[in-house]
Amino acid sequence: GDSVTQMEGPVTLSEEAFLTINCTYTATGYPSLFWYVQYPGEGLQLLLKATKADDKGSNKGFEATYRKETTSFHLEKGSVQVSDSAVYFCALSQRGGSQGNLIFGKGTKLSVKP
Amino acid sequence: DVKVTQSSRYLVKRTGEKVFLECVQDMDHENMFWYRQDPGLGLRLIYFSYDVKMKEKGDIPEGYSVSREKKERFSLILESASTNQTSMYLCASSHRGRATNEKLFFGSGTQLSVL
């Protein structure tokens, strides 16, 4: 079945460092891809999405490019801040599938130190 | 702003108790979902509903049931709580439709401890 694999955390960075969180997927067809973020004490919220190959999703300085050839959707940010400390979830949704239920990765915890 | 409200932030129950987790959304969303979140396992879908009085099993429905009597409210029921149901429970909602269904709005979660 469809699945999402993320790099294991936790990831600890200093402020202004470059961030990459790897995400690869296994799916039939052409899924939509997402990154959700969960700040401490809160529920998840959508960070960015891409719906077709070579699309780039971006928000709040974060970017991810839908790479069909490598089945990847890596999350990047050029300069992280302490406020980016959170858990990040990669997810996919099969368009035309069973109402597009999301399949989530296990999450990667990011801690940014001042 | 879309708001998904879960009735309790923390809950402590005893083994064998019947437990109700309540979720209310105020954006007239058709779709509602219950997930549990465990360290190292991520989010797993328990049940979902696309309409009033409608429910479908997710990936891990065993030991749970749900109720959707009104569009805005989706309840998760643990008929007889067990210690392996200690977890963070997240409710989510979304609009119907292929594109809009992909954006889920989550509540803040209920941390349930079963002793």
mmCIF file of C-alpha atoms in Angstrom:
data_model
loop_
_atom_site.group_PDB
_atom_site.id
_atom_site.type_symbol
_atom_site.label_atom_id
_atom_site.label_comp_id
_atom_site.label_asym_id
_atom_site.label_seq_id
_atom_site.Cartn_x
_atom_site.Cartn_y
_atom_site.Cartn_z
ATOM 1 C CA GLY A 1 0.000 0.000 0.000
ATOM 2 C CA ASP A 2 0.898 3.658 -0.090
ATOM 3 C CA SER A 3 3.401 4.860 2.489
ATOM 4 C CA VAL A 4 5.584 7.785 3.518
ATOM 5 C CA THR A 5 9.065 7.530 5.011
ATOM 6 C CA GLN A 6 10.711 10.443 6.796
ATOM 7 C CA MET A 7 14.157 10.830 8.247
ATOM 8 C CA GLU A 8 14.207 10.010 11.915
ATOM 9 C CA GLY A 9 14.749 12.718 14.434
ATOM 10 C CA PRO A 10 15.290 14.486 16.556
ATOM 11 C CA VAL A 11 17.113 17.092 14.530
ATOM 12 C CA THR A 12 18.905 19.797 16.494
ATOM 13 C CA LEU A 13 20.194 22.911 14.750
ATOM 14 C CA SER A 14 21.536 26.300 15.697
ATOM 15 C CA GLU A 15 19.611 29.395 14.713
ATOM 16 C CA GLU A 16 20.232 30.463 11.067
ATOM 17 C CA ALA A 17 21.387 26.979 10.048
ATOM 18 C CA PHE A 18 20.142 25.301 6.864
ATOM 19 C CA LEU A 19 17.436 22.688 7.301
ATOM 20 C CA THR A 20 16.648 19.603 5.251
ATOM 21 C CA ILE A 21 14.138 16.980 6.333
ATOM 22 C CA ASN A 22 14.019 14.072 3.920
ATOM 23 C CA CYS A 23 10.758 12.497 2.814
ATOM 24 C CA THR A 24 10.210 9.728 0.289
ATOM 25 C CA TYR A 25 6.982 8.040 -0.670
ATOM 26 C CA THR A 26 5.598 4.899 -2.210
ATOM 27 C CA ALA A 27 2.344 5.254 -4.109
ATOM 28 C CA THR A 28 0.555 4.186 -7.219
ATOM 29 C CA GLY A 29 -0.647 6.892 -9.524
ATOM 30 C CA TYR A 30 -0.032 10.558 -8.881
ATOM 31 C CA PRO A 31 -0.508 11.547 -5.255
ATOM 32 C CA SER A 32 -0.589 15.033 -3.817
ATOM 33 C CA LEU A 33 2.153 15.677 -1.258
ATOM 34 C CA PHE A 34 2.071 17.738 1.909
ATOM 35 C CA TRP A 35 4.076 18.947 4.850
ATOM 36 C CA TYR A 36 2.215 19.507 8.104
ATOM 37 C CA VAL A 37 3.743 21.111 11.211
ATOM 38 C CA GLN A 38 2.834 20.596 14.855
ATOM 39 C CA TYR A 39 4.022 23.264 17.282
ATOM 40 C CA PRO A 40 4.293 22.329 20.969
ATOM 41 C CA GLY A 41 0.891 21.872 22.576
ATOM 42 C CA GLU A 42 -1.014 22.328 19.324
ATOM 43 C CA GLY A 43 -2.626 20.250 16.607
ATOM 44 C CA LEU A 44 -1.151 19.845 13.155
ATOM 45 C CA GLN A 45 -1.483 22.558 10.555
ATOM 46 C CA LEU A 46 -0.786 22.523 6.850
ATOM 47 C CA LEU A 47 2.602 24.072 6.020
ATOM 48 C CA LEU A 48 2.759 23.539 2.254
ATOM 49 C CA LYS A 49 1.597 21.256 -0.527
ATOM 50 C CA ALA A 50 2.320 20.211 -4.111
ATOM 51 C CA THR A 51 -0.141 18.451 -6.362
ATOM 52 C CA LYS A 52 1.912 17.377 -9.374
ATOM 53 C CA ALA A 53 5.449 16.525 -10.423
ATOM 54 C CA ASP A 54 7.964 19.407 -10.367
ATOM 55 C CA ASP A 55 5.584 21.626 -8.384
ATOM 56 C CA LYS A 56 7.234 23.536 -5.551
ATOM 57 C CA GLY A 57 5.266 24.265 -2.415
ATOM 58 C CA SER A 58 6.422 27.138 -0.222
ATOM 59 C CA ASN A 59 5.341 28.913 2.949
ATOM 60 C CA LYS A 60 7.026 30.796 5.822
ATOM 61 C CA GLY A 61 10.445 30.355 4.183
ATOM 62 C CA PHE A 62 10.037 26.591 3.848
ATOM 63 C CA GLU A 63 10.112 24.908 0.434
ATOM 64 C CA ALA A 64 9.622 21.410 -0.952
ATOM 65 C CA THR A 65 9.699 20.190 -4.555
ATOM 66 C CA TYR A 66 7.682 17.215 -5.807
ATOM 67 C CA ARG A 67 10.248 14.916 -7.451
ATOM 68 C CA LYS A 68 8.533 12.050 -9.235
ATOM 69 C CA GLU A 69 11.756 10.513 -10.519
ATOM 70 C CA THR A 70 13.109 10.080 -6.982
ATOM 71 C CA THR A 71 9.679 9.825 -5.286
ATOM 72 C CA SER A 72 10.755 12.508 -2.840
ATOM 73 C CA PHE A 73 9.410 15.683 -1.253
ATOM 74 C CA HIS A 74 12.216 16.984 0.958
ATOM 75 C CA LEU A 75 11.524 19.975 3.190
ATOM 76 C CA GLU A 76 14.116 22.777 3.206
ATOM 77 C CA LYS A 77 14.625 26.139 4.842
ATOM 78 C CA GLY A 78 17.642 28.357 4.342
ATOM 79 C CA SER A 79 17.812 29.858 7.829
ATOM 80 C CA VAL A 80 15.880 28.364 10.717
ATOM 81 C CA GLN A 81 14.648 30.268 13.755
ATOM 82 C CA VAL A 82 13.940 29.163 17.311
ATOM 83 C CA SER A 83 10.231 29.546 16.515
ATOM 84 C CA ASP A 84 10.547 26.772 13.887
ATOM 85 C CA SER A 85 11.005 24.206 16.660
ATOM 86 C CA ALA A 86 8.188 21.725 16.059
ATOM 87 C CA VAL A 87 7.386 18.286 14.724
ATOM 88 C CA TYR A 88 7.138 18.072 10.920
ATOM 89 C CA PHE A 89 5.018 15.473 9.137
ATOM 90 C CA CYS A 90 5.213 14.525 5.490
ATOM 91 C CA ALA A 91 1.968 13.168 4.006
ATOM 92 C CA LEU A 92 0.407 12.042 0.767
ATOM 93 C CA SER A 93 -3.097 11.896 -0.596
ATOM 94 C CA GLN A 94 -4.300 9.882 -3.517
ATOM 95 C CA ARG A 95 -6.491 12.025 -5.718
ATOM 96 C CA GLY A 96 -9.521 10.114 -6.842
ATOM 97 C CA GLY A 97 -8.899 7.588 -4.118
ATOM 98 C CA SER A 98 -11.067 7.001 -1.077
ATOM 99 C CA GLN A 99 -11.931 10.655 -0.527
ATOM 100 C CA GLY A 100 -8.264 11.543 -0.455
ATOM 101 C CA ASN A 101 -7.447 10.347 3.037
ATOM 102 C CA LEU A 102 -4.021 11.467 4.084
ATOM 103 C CA ILE A 103 -1.230 9.011 4.845
ATOM 104 C CA PHE A 104 1.291 10.497 7.271
ATOM 105 C CA GLY A 105 4.933 9.789 7.930
ATOM 106 C CA LYS A 106 6.079 9.245 11.506
ATOM 107 C CA GLY A 107 7.161 12.826 12.034
ATOM 108 C CA THR A 108 10.528 14.504 12.567
ATOM 109 C CA LYS A 109 11.118 16.614 15.645
ATOM 110 C CA LEU A 110 13.163 19.761 15.043
ATOM 111 C CA SER A 111 14.784 21.717 17.865
ATOM 112 C CA VAL A 112 16.446 25.029 17.067
ATOM 113 C CA LYS A 113 18.849 26.447 19.652
ATOM 114 C CA PRO A 114 19.582 30.178 19.964
ATOM 115 C CA ASP B 1 -10.500 31.217 11.634
ATOM 116 C CA VAL B 2 -11.436 27.571 11.426
ATOM 117 C CA LYS B 3 -11.749 26.093 14.840
ATOM 118 C CA VAL B 4 -11.717 22.456 15.820
ATOM 119 C CA THR B 5 -12.302 22.085 19.541
ATOM 120 C CA GLN B 6 -11.628 18.979 21.563
ATOM 121 C CA SER B 7 -13.413 18.864 24.871
ATOM 122 C CA SER B 8 -10.472 17.916 27.096
ATOM 123 C CA ARG B 9 -6.752 18.561 26.889
ATOM 124 C CA TYR B 10 -5.866 15.883 29.439
ATOM 125 C CA LEU B 11 -7.921 12.933 30.587
ATOM 126 C CA VAL B 12 -7.135 10.160 33.067
ATOM 127 C CA LYS B 13 -9.334 7.060 33.115
ATOM 128 C CA ARG B 14 -9.227 3.607 34.630
ATOM 129 C CA THR B 15 -9.072 0.306 32.777
ATOM 130 C CA GLY B 16 -12.537 -0.870 31.782
ATOM 131 C CA GLU B 17 -14.163 2.553 31.872
ATOM 132 C CA LYS B 18 -16.228 3.810 28.967
ATOM 133 C CA VAL B 19 -14.594 6.946 27.599
ATOM 134 C CA PHE B 20 -16.040 9.656 25.386
ATOM 135 C CA LEU B 21 -13.827 12.066 23.468
ATOM 136 C CA GLU B 22 -15.726 14.951 21.929
ATOM 137 C CA CYS B 23 -14.830 17.080 18.940
ATOM 138 C CA VAL B 24 -16.691 20.091 17.560
ATOM 139 C CA GLN B 25 -15.897 22.144 14.454
ATOM 140 C CA ASP B 26 -17.413 25.482 13.563
ATOM 141 C CA MET B 27 -16.765 25.690 9.809
ATOM 142 C CA ASP B 28 -19.578 23.524 8.474
ATOM 143 C CA HIS B 29 -17.117 20.868 7.316
ATOM 144 C CA GLU B 30 -18.591 17.658 5.944
ATOM 145 C CA ASN B 31 -15.606 15.453 6.762
ATOM 146 C CA MET B 32 -14.337 14.623 10.226
ATOM 147 C CA PHE B 33 -11.559 12.314 11.370
ATOM 148 C CA TRP B 34 -10.104 10.772 14.519
ATOM 149 C CA TYR B 35 -6.396 9.949 14.701
ATOM 150 C CA ARG B 36 -4.165 8.727 17.454
ATOM 151 C CA GLN B 37 -0.585 9.939 17.703
ATOM 152 C CA ASP B 38 2.117 7.837 19.338
ATOM 153 C CA PRO B 39 5.874 8.440 19.534
ATOM 154 C CA GLY B 40 7.671 6.635 16.728
ATOM 155 C CA LEU B 41 4.407 5.670 15.029
ATOM 156 C CA GLY B 42 3.162 9.039 13.833
ATOM 157 C CA LEU B 43 -0.549 9.511 13.123
ATOM 158 C CA ARG B 44 -2.854 6.582 12.569
ATOM 159 C CA LEU B 45 -6.428 6.939 11.375
ATOM 160 C CA ILE B 46 -9.028 5.379 13.671
ATOM 161 C CA TYR B 47 -12.376 6.364 12.122
ATOM 162 C CA PHE B 48 -13.725 8.984 9.782
ATOM 163 C CA SER B 49 -17.062 10.346 8.692
ATOM 164 C CA TYR B 50 -18.145 12.112 5.514
ATOM 165 C CA ASP B 51 -21.668 12.936 6.608
ATOM 166 C CA VAL B 52 -24.057 12.912 9.524
ATOM 167 C CA LYS B 53 -24.777 9.389 10.802
ATOM 168 C CA MET B 54 -22.124 8.030 8.480
ATOM 169 C CA LYS B 55 -18.868 6.412 9.628
ATOM 170 C CA GLU B 56 -16.069 4.401 8.113
ATOM 171 C CA LYS B 57 -13.240 2.453 9.687
ATOM 172 C CA GLY B 58 -9.729 3.725 9.356
ATOM 173 C CA ASP B 59 -6.541 1.746 9.832
ATOM 174 C CA ILE B 60 -6.904 0.902 13.541
ATOM 175 C CA PRO B 61 -10.608 0.831 14.524
ATOM 176 C CA GLU B 62 -10.392 -2.066 16.992
ATOM 177 C CA GLY B 63 -11.522 -1.088 20.468
ATOM 178 C CA TYR B 64 -13.126 2.157 19.272
ATOM 179 C CA SER B 65 -16.464 3.339 17.955
ATOM 180 C CA VAL B 66 -17.726 6.743 16.822
ATOM 181 C CA SER B 67 -20.906 8.755 16.682
ATOM 182 C CA ARG B 68 -21.897 11.599 14.357
ATOM 183 C CA GLU B 69 -25.426 12.739 15.161
ATOM 184 C CA LYS B 70 -24.824 16.348 14.113
ATOM 185 C CA LYS B 71 -22.670 17.746 11.362
ATOM 186 C CA GLU B 72 -20.450 19.757 13.692
ATOM 187 C CA ARG B 73 -19.793 17.057 16.277
ATOM 188 C CA PHE B 74 -17.837 13.802 16.032
ATOM 189 C CA SER B 75 -17.394 11.650 19.116
ATOM 190 C CA LEU B 76 -14.863 8.889 19.694
ATOM 191 C CA ILE B 77 -15.894 6.173 22.138
ATOM 192 C CA LEU B 78 -13.687 3.708 23.939
ATOM 193 C CA GLU B 79 -16.163 1.045 25.057
ATOM 194 C CA SER B 80 -13.824 -0.458 27.642
ATOM 195 C CA ALA B 81 -10.592 1.474 27.983
ATOM 196 C CA SER B 82 -7.328 -0.450 28.102
ATOM 197 C CA THR B 83 -3.789 0.665 28.923
ATOM 198 C CA ASN B 84 -2.708 0.278 25.277
ATOM 199 C CA GLN B 85 -5.160 3.041 24.403
ATOM 200 C CA THR B 86 -3.070 5.566 26.324
ATOM 201 C CA SER B 87 -2.239 8.055 23.597
ATOM 202 C CA MET B 88 -2.713 11.517 22.143
ATOM 203 C CA TYR B 89 -6.000 11.682 20.224
ATOM 204 C CA LEU B 90 -6.379 14.221 17.438
ATOM 205 C CA CYS B 91 -9.602 15.253 15.753
ATOM 206 C CA ALA B 92 -9.585 16.853 12.315
ATOM 207 C CA SER B 93 -12.086 18.170 9.799
ATOM 208 C CA SER B 94 -12.186 19.270 6.173
ATOM 209 C CA HIS B 95 -14.535 20.286 3.391
ATOM 210 C CA ARG B 96 -15.869 17.628 1.068
ATOM 211 C CA GLY B 97 -14.288 17.328 -2.363
ATOM 212 C CA ARG B 98 -11.077 15.935 -3.782
ATOM 213 C CA ALA B 99 -9.050 19.101 -3.589
ATOM 214 C CA THR B 100 -10.392 20.667 -0.427
ATOM 215 C CA ASN B 101 -10.416 17.387 1.451
ATOM 216 C CA GLU B 102 -6.659 17.433 1.365
ATOM 217 C CA LYS B 103 -6.430 20.314 3.829
ATOM 218 C CA LEU B 104 -7.186 19.049 7.277
ATOM 219 C CA PHE B 105 -7.821 21.339 10.233
ATOM 220 C CA PHE B 106 -6.772 19.777 13.509
ATOM 221 C CA GLY B 107 -7.784 20.247 17.112
ATOM 222 C CA SER B 108 -5.140 20.617 19.814
ATOM 223 C CA GLY B 109 -5.498 17.021 20.914
ATOM 224 C CA THR B 110 -6.563 15.091 24.010
ATOM 225 C CA GLN B 111 -3.844 13.285 25.938
ATOM 226 C CA LEU B 112 -5.576 10.228 27.370
ATOM 227 C CA SER B 113 -3.959 8.149 30.088
ATOM 228 C CA VAL B 114 -5.550 4.818 30.983
ATOM 229 C CA LEU B 115 -4.371 3.469 34.338
#
